[in-house]
C-alpha cells in the first residue's frame, strides 16, 4: 500500500524560509511531486523529483532521498501569496498519483 | 482559454438523486482523471482514464461511473446520491507519459441534502 505523511499546518513569517517535509512508503516508486493549492482553488503543479537530490525552481526547491523515503519543499523569501496548502504526491508503479493530506502554510507579516 | 473546465461549479441536490458533472480539456492530453476532495481537504483519486485503460480506485462505490464520449471529455455520473458524497470533485488531465504533471479543473462543489 501507500502512505504519505506531512505536517498538517505550518506558520512562517514573510521574507523567511520554510521547509515542508514529506515522508512516504510506496510499493514501487516513479517519482515524488509537489502541488500548491490556494483555498477554494484547484491544485497546481510545482515540482517533480525522480532522482535523489535538490531541484531548484526560482524561490521553490524540492529535495528527494529515495533511500529514506523523504522529500522536502523549500520556499524562500516567503510572500503573503504563498499562503496555501502544499500537497506531496507520489507515483507508485502502475497506478496514478497518490496525494498526501497536504500542509496548510500560513504566511504572516 | 480555459485549459480544463468543469460544469457545474456548484451542485446542490437531494439524497437519492442521480447527477452528472462534465469535464472538458483543450490541452490535447490523452489521460484524464477524477478526484474527490473531502471536508478535510484530502485529495483522493477516483478514476484514471485514457483511450486504452480505465483504472478505478477500488474504494470508489460503483454508484460512481466515468463516461468518456471522446478524448477531450470525461464526465462523472453519480447514482443514488448519499450525504457522504458531499465534497469538491476535481477533474484533471495530463499526457500519459507525464502523469505527474496534471492540470486541474476549477472543481465542482457537490452538496447533498
mmCIF file of C-alpha atoms in Angstrom:
data_model
loop_
_atom_site.group_PDB
_atom_site.id
_atom_site.type_symbol
_atom_site.label_atom_id
_atom_site.label_comp_id
_atom_site.label_asym_id
_atom_site.label_seq_id
_atom_site.Cartn_x
_atom_site.Cartn_y
_atom_site.Cartn_z
ATOM 1 C CA UNK A 1 0.000 0.000 0.000
ATOM 2 C CA UNK A 2 0.878 3.657 0.001
ATOM 3 C CA UNK A 3 1.356 6.003 2.934
ATOM 4 C CA UNK A 4 2.319 9.667 2.814
ATOM 5 C CA UNK A 5 2.917 11.842 5.867
ATOM 6 C CA UNK A 6 3.332 15.592 6.048
ATOM 7 C CA UNK A 7 2.616 18.143 8.785
ATOM 8 C CA UNK A 8 -0.950 19.407 8.872
ATOM 9 C CA UNK A 9 -0.168 23.082 9.425
ATOM 10 C CA UNK A 10 2.818 25.441 9.472
ATOM 11 C CA UNK A 11 3.210 29.154 10.037
ATOM 12 C CA UNK A 12 6.102 31.288 8.795
ATOM 13 C CA UNK A 13 6.971 34.956 8.530
ATOM 14 C CA UNK A 14 7.011 36.989 5.328
ATOM 15 C CA UNK A 15 10.534 37.082 3.879
ATOM 16 C CA UNK A 16 11.647 33.962 5.755
ATOM 17 C CA UNK A 17 12.452 30.434 4.552
ATOM 18 C CA UNK A 18 10.215 27.469 5.321
ATOM 19 C CA UNK A 19 10.761 23.745 4.778
ATOM 20 C CA UNK A 20 7.802 21.408 4.411
ATOM 21 C CA UNK A 21 8.695 17.755 4.954
ATOM 22 C CA UNK A 22 7.104 14.683 3.443
ATOM 23 C CA UNK A 23 7.790 11.019 4.183
ATOM 24 C CA UNK A 24 6.370 8.206 2.147
ATOM 25 C CA UNK A 25 6.115 4.437 1.835
ATOM 26 C CA UNK A 26 5.050 3.031 -1.503
ATOM 27 C CA UNK A 27 5.036 -0.235 -3.388
ATOM 28 C CA UNK A 28 7.331 0.833 -6.210
ATOM 29 C CA UNK A 29 8.311 4.392 -6.986
ATOM 30 C CA UNK A 30 8.103 6.502 -10.103
ATOM 31 C CA UNK A 31 8.671 9.917 -8.596
ATOM 32 C CA UNK A 32 7.618 12.449 -5.997
ATOM 33 C CA UNK A 33 5.730 15.631 -6.753
ATOM 34 C CA UNK A 34 4.613 18.790 -5.035
ATOM 35 C CA UNK A 35 1.420 20.702 -5.772
ATOM 36 C CA UNK A 36 0.189 24.025 -4.421
ATOM 37 C CA UNK A 37 -3.477 24.623 -3.677
ATOM 38 C CA UNK A 38 -4.839 28.008 -2.655
ATOM 39 C CA UNK A 39 -8.059 27.981 -0.652
ATOM 40 C CA UNK A 40 -11.060 27.371 -2.878
ATOM 41 C CA UNK A 41 -8.939 26.770 -5.952
ATOM 42 C CA UNK A 42 -7.577 23.815 -7.904
ATOM 43 C CA UNK A 43 -4.135 22.295 -7.212
ATOM 44 C CA UNK A 44 -1.305 23.461 -9.465
ATOM 45 C CA UNK A 45 1.877 21.534 -10.240
ATOM 46 C CA UNK A 46 5.063 22.823 -8.577
ATOM 47 C CA UNK A 47 7.843 20.278 -8.895
ATOM 48 C CA UNK A 48 8.920 16.755 -9.732
ATOM 49 C CA UNK A 49 11.779 14.653 -8.299
ATOM 50 C CA UNK A 50 12.617 11.206 -9.555
ATOM 51 C CA UNK A 51 16.328 11.102 -8.665
ATOM 52 C CA UNK A 52 17.957 11.926 -5.339
ATOM 53 C CA UNK A 53 18.982 15.500 -4.808
ATOM 54 C CA UNK A 54 17.745 19.033 -4.987
ATOM 55 C CA UNK A 55 15.702 20.551 -7.812
ATOM 56 C CA UNK A 56 15.567 24.336 -7.799
ATOM 57 C CA UNK A 57 12.907 26.416 -9.468
ATOM 58 C CA UNK A 58 13.052 30.076 -8.546
ATOM 59 C CA UNK A 59 12.044 30.617 -4.935
ATOM 60 C CA UNK A 60 10.939 26.976 -4.631
ATOM 61 C CA UNK A 61 13.224 23.946 -4.313
ATOM 62 C CA UNK A 62 12.378 20.298 -3.769
ATOM 63 C CA UNK A 63 14.630 17.604 -2.365
ATOM 64 C CA UNK A 64 14.358 13.833 -2.560
ATOM 65 C CA UNK A 65 16.073 10.947 -0.769
ATOM 66 C CA UNK A 66 14.700 7.680 -2.127
ATOM 67 C CA UNK A 67 16.610 5.516 0.384
ATOM 68 C CA UNK A 68 14.999 7.417 3.254
ATOM 69 C CA UNK A 69 11.558 7.794 1.657
ATOM 70 C CA UNK A 70 11.841 11.505 2.317
ATOM 71 C CA UNK A 71 11.291 14.764 0.492
ATOM 72 C CA UNK A 72 11.012 18.402 1.385
ATOM 73 C CA UNK A 73 9.768 21.537 -0.307
ATOM 74 C CA UNK A 74 11.778 24.659 0.471
ATOM 75 C CA UNK A 75 10.197 28.060 -0.017
ATOM 76 C CA UNK A 76 12.494 31.082 0.146
ATOM 77 C CA UNK A 77 11.700 34.790 0.507
ATOM 78 C CA UNK A 78 8.185 33.973 1.584
ATOM 79 C CA UNK A 79 5.408 36.171 0.309
ATOM 80 C CA UNK A 80 1.859 36.514 1.593
ATOM 81 C CA UNK A 81 0.602 34.906 -1.625
ATOM 82 C CA UNK A 82 2.478 31.711 -0.681
ATOM 83 C CA UNK A 83 -0.193 31.042 1.953
ATOM 84 C CA UNK A 84 -1.733 27.849 0.607
ATOM 85 C CA UNK A 85 -1.817 24.101 1.084
ATOM 86 C CA UNK A 86 1.157 22.176 -0.241
ATOM 87 C CA UNK A 87 0.410 18.625 -1.327
ATOM 88 C CA UNK A 88 3.078 15.953 -1.521
ATOM 89 C CA UNK A 89 2.249 13.198 -4.022
ATOM 90 C CA UNK A 90 3.968 10.009 -5.100
ATOM 91 C CA UNK A 91 3.666 7.918 -8.215
ATOM 92 C CA UNK A 92 3.731 4.224 -7.338
ATOM 93 C CA UNK A 93 4.420 1.830 -10.173
ATOM 94 C CA UNK A 94 1.468 1.296 -12.474
ATOM 95 C CA UNK A 95 -1.003 3.483 -10.623
ATOM 96 C CA UNK A 96 -1.964 7.154 -10.717
ATOM 97 C CA UNK A 97 -0.712 9.756 -8.262
ATOM 98 C CA UNK A 98 -1.358 9.286 -4.569
ATOM 99 C CA UNK A 99 -1.625 12.550 -2.654
ATOM 100 C CA UNK A 100 -0.806 13.264 0.966
ATOM 101 C CA UNK A 101 -3.272 15.209 3.089
ATOM 102 C CA UNK A 102 -1.442 18.466 2.492
ATOM 103 C CA UNK A 103 0.304 21.035 4.689
ATOM 104 C CA UNK A 104 -1.551 24.293 5.205
ATOM 105 C CA UNK A 105 1.038 27.089 5.256
ATOM 106 C CA UNK A 106 0.139 30.465 6.702
ATOM 107 C CA UNK A 107 2.500 33.342 5.964
ATOM 108 C CA UNK A 108 2.229 36.174 8.469
ATOM 109 C CA UNK A 109 3.603 39.701 8.377
ATOM 110 C CA UNK B 1 -8.702 29.968 -22.918
ATOM 111 C CA UNK B 2 -9.610 27.622 -20.096
ATOM 112 C CA UNK B 3 -7.425 24.503 -20.181
ATOM 113 C CA UNK B 4 -9.603 22.194 -18.066
ATOM 114 C CA UNK B 5 -13.197 23.189 -17.453
ATOM 115 C CA UNK B 6 -15.921 21.630 -15.344
ATOM 116 C CA UNK B 7 -19.638 22.217 -15.110
ATOM 117 C CA UNK B 8 -21.419 22.952 -12.925
ATOM 118 C CA UNK B 9 -19.249 24.810 -10.414
ATOM 119 C CA UNK B 10 -21.806 24.250 -7.662
ATOM 120 C CA UNK B 11 -24.351 21.453 -7.396
ATOM 121 C CA UNK B 12 -26.896 21.131 -4.614
ATOM 122 C CA UNK B 13 -29.187 18.119 -4.735
ATOM 123 C CA UNK B 14 -31.145 15.737 -2.554
ATOM 124 C CA UNK B 15 -30.274 12.250 -1.428
ATOM 125 C CA UNK B 16 -31.249 9.558 -3.872
ATOM 126 C CA UNK B 17 -30.943 11.717 -6.979
ATOM 127 C CA UNK B 18 -28.717 10.959 -9.971
ATOM 128 C CA UNK B 19 -26.415 13.700 -11.220
ATOM 129 C CA UNK B 20 -23.585 14.235 -13.693
ATOM 130 C CA UNK B 21 -20.560 16.520 -13.696
ATOM 131 C CA UNK B 22 -18.980 17.371 -17.027
ATOM 132 C CA UNK B 23 -15.283 17.884 -17.739
ATOM 133 C CA UNK B 24 -13.551 19.068 -20.868
ATOM 134 C CA UNK B 25 -9.881 19.717 -21.606
ATOM 135 C CA UNK B 26 -8.454 21.539 -24.613
ATOM 136 C CA UNK B 27 -4.810 20.672 -23.944
ATOM 137 C CA UNK B 28 -4.682 17.697 -26.274
ATOM 138 C CA UNK B 29 -3.946 15.406 -23.335
ATOM 139 C CA UNK B 30 -4.672 11.720 -23.597
ATOM 140 C CA UNK B 31 -5.313 10.921 -19.949
ATOM 141 C CA UNK B 32 -7.991 12.332 -17.675
ATOM 142 C CA UNK B 33 -8.766 11.881 -14.001
ATOM 143 C CA UNK B 34 -11.429 12.444 -11.386
ATOM 144 C CA UNK B 35 -10.530 13.302 -7.795
ATOM 145 C CA UNK B 36 -12.642 13.778 -4.675
ATOM 146 C CA UNK B 37 -11.547 16.289 -2.038
ATOM 147 C CA UNK B 38 -13.428 15.941 1.228
ATOM 148 C CA UNK B 39 -14.003 18.454 4.001
ATOM 149 C CA UNK B 40 -10.590 17.646 5.465
ATOM 150 C CA UNK B 41 -9.021 18.619 2.134
ATOM 151 C CA UNK B 42 -7.780 15.100 1.423
ATOM 152 C CA UNK B 43 -7.439 14.750 -2.355
ATOM 153 C CA UNK B 44 -8.159 11.207 -3.431
ATOM 154 C CA UNK B 45 -8.005 9.713 -6.924
ATOM 155 C CA UNK B 46 -11.258 8.142 -8.114
ATOM 156 C CA UNK B 47 -10.566 7.277 -11.734
ATOM 157 C CA UNK B 48 -7.782 7.489 -14.252
ATOM 158 C CA UNK B 49 -8.759 7.051 -17.904
ATOM 159 C CA UNK B 50 -7.202 7.115 -21.318
ATOM 160 C CA UNK B 51 -8.418 5.577 -24.528
ATOM 161 C CA UNK B 52 -6.790 2.308 -23.582
ATOM 162 C CA UNK B 53 -7.379 1.813 -19.927
ATOM 163 C CA UNK B 54 -9.677 2.731 -17.081
ATOM 164 C CA UNK B 55 -8.111 2.483 -13.646
ATOM 165 C CA UNK B 56 -10.602 2.568 -10.829
ATOM 166 C CA UNK B 57 -9.750 3.230 -7.211
ATOM 167 C CA UNK B 58 -11.179 0.151 -5.534
ATOM 168 C CA UNK B 59 -12.642 2.221 -2.705
ATOM 169 C CA UNK B 60 -14.946 4.129 -5.064
ATOM 170 C CA UNK B 61 -18.561 2.878 -4.857
ATOM 171 C CA UNK B 62 -19.996 1.566 -8.109
ATOM 172 C CA UNK B 63 -22.610 4.331 -7.919
ATOM 173 C CA UNK B 64 -19.882 6.456 -9.497
ATOM 174 C CA UNK B 65 -19.127 5.901 -13.160
ATOM 175 C CA UNK B 66 -16.928 7.809 -15.614
ATOM 176 C CA UNK B 67 -18.134 8.295 -19.158
ATOM 177 C CA UNK B 68 -15.844 9.465 -21.945
ATOM 178 C CA UNK B 69 -17.515 10.393 -25.236
ATOM 179 C CA UNK B 70 -14.109 11.365 -26.686
ATOM 180 C CA UNK B 71 -10.522 12.106 -25.637
ATOM 181 C CA UNK B 72 -11.301 15.657 -24.585
ATOM 182 C CA UNK B 73 -14.163 14.787 -22.234
ATOM 183 C CA UNK B 74 -14.548 12.694 -19.114
ATOM 184 C CA UNK B 75 -17.866 13.077 -17.351
ATOM 185 C CA UNK B 76 -18.683 11.740 -13.897
ATOM 186 C CA UNK B 77 -22.087 10.207 -13.312
ATOM 187 C CA UNK B 78 -23.304 9.546 -9.788
ATOM 188 C CA UNK B 79 -26.346 7.408 -9.000
ATOM 189 C CA UNK B 80 -28.392 7.408 -5.787
ATOM 190 C CA UNK B 81 -26.514 10.275 -4.159
ATOM 191 C CA UNK B 82 -25.721 9.971 -0.441
ATOM 192 C CA UNK B 83 -24.868 12.584 2.185
ATOM 193 C CA UNK B 84 -21.269 11.347 2.277
ATOM 194 C CA UNK B 85 -20.854 12.201 -1.389
ATOM 195 C CA UNK B 86 -20.753 15.896 -0.471
ATOM 196 C CA UNK B 87 -17.274 17.105 -1.457
ATOM 197 C CA UNK B 88 -15.399 19.023 -4.127
ATOM 198 C CA UNK B 89 -14.797 16.970 -7.248
ATOM 199 C CA UNK B 90 -11.835 17.874 -9.437
ATOM 200 C CA UNK B 91 -11.230 16.791 -12.973
ATOM 201 C CA UNK B 92 -7.630 16.765 -14.241
ATOM 202 C CA UNK B 93 -5.719 15.827 -17.363
ATOM 203 C CA UNK B 94 -2.156 15.014 -18.380
ATOM 204 C CA UNK B 95 -0.048 13.466 -21.087
ATOM 205 C CA UNK B 96 0.186 9.734 -20.456
ATOM 206 C CA UNK B 97 3.995 9.865 -20.208
ATOM 207 C CA UNK B 98 3.872 12.859 -17.824
ATOM 208 C CA UNK B 99 1.147 11.759 -15.454
ATOM 209 C CA UNK B 100 2.852 13.634 -12.609
ATOM 210 C CA UNK B 101 2.127 16.998 -14.260
ATOM 211 C CA UNK B 102 -1.615 17.184 -14.076
ATOM 212 C CA UNK B 103 -3.740 20.191 -14.917
ATOM 213 C CA UNK B 104 -6.773 20.523 -12.720
ATOM 214 C CA UNK B 105 -10.163 21.959 -13.437
ATOM 215 C CA UNK B 106 -11.693 24.541 -11.063
ATOM 216 C CA UNK B 107 -13.663 21.932 -9.151
ATOM 217 C CA UNK B 108 -17.359 21.204 -8.612
ATOM 218 C CA UNK B 109 -18.675 21.634 -5.094
ATOM 219 C CA UNK B 110 -21.370 18.994 -4.585
ATOM 220 C CA UNK B 111 -23.705 19.319 -1.629
ATOM 221 C CA UNK B 112 -26.152 16.515 -0.930
ATOM 222 C CA UNK B 113 -29.003 17.383 1.420
#
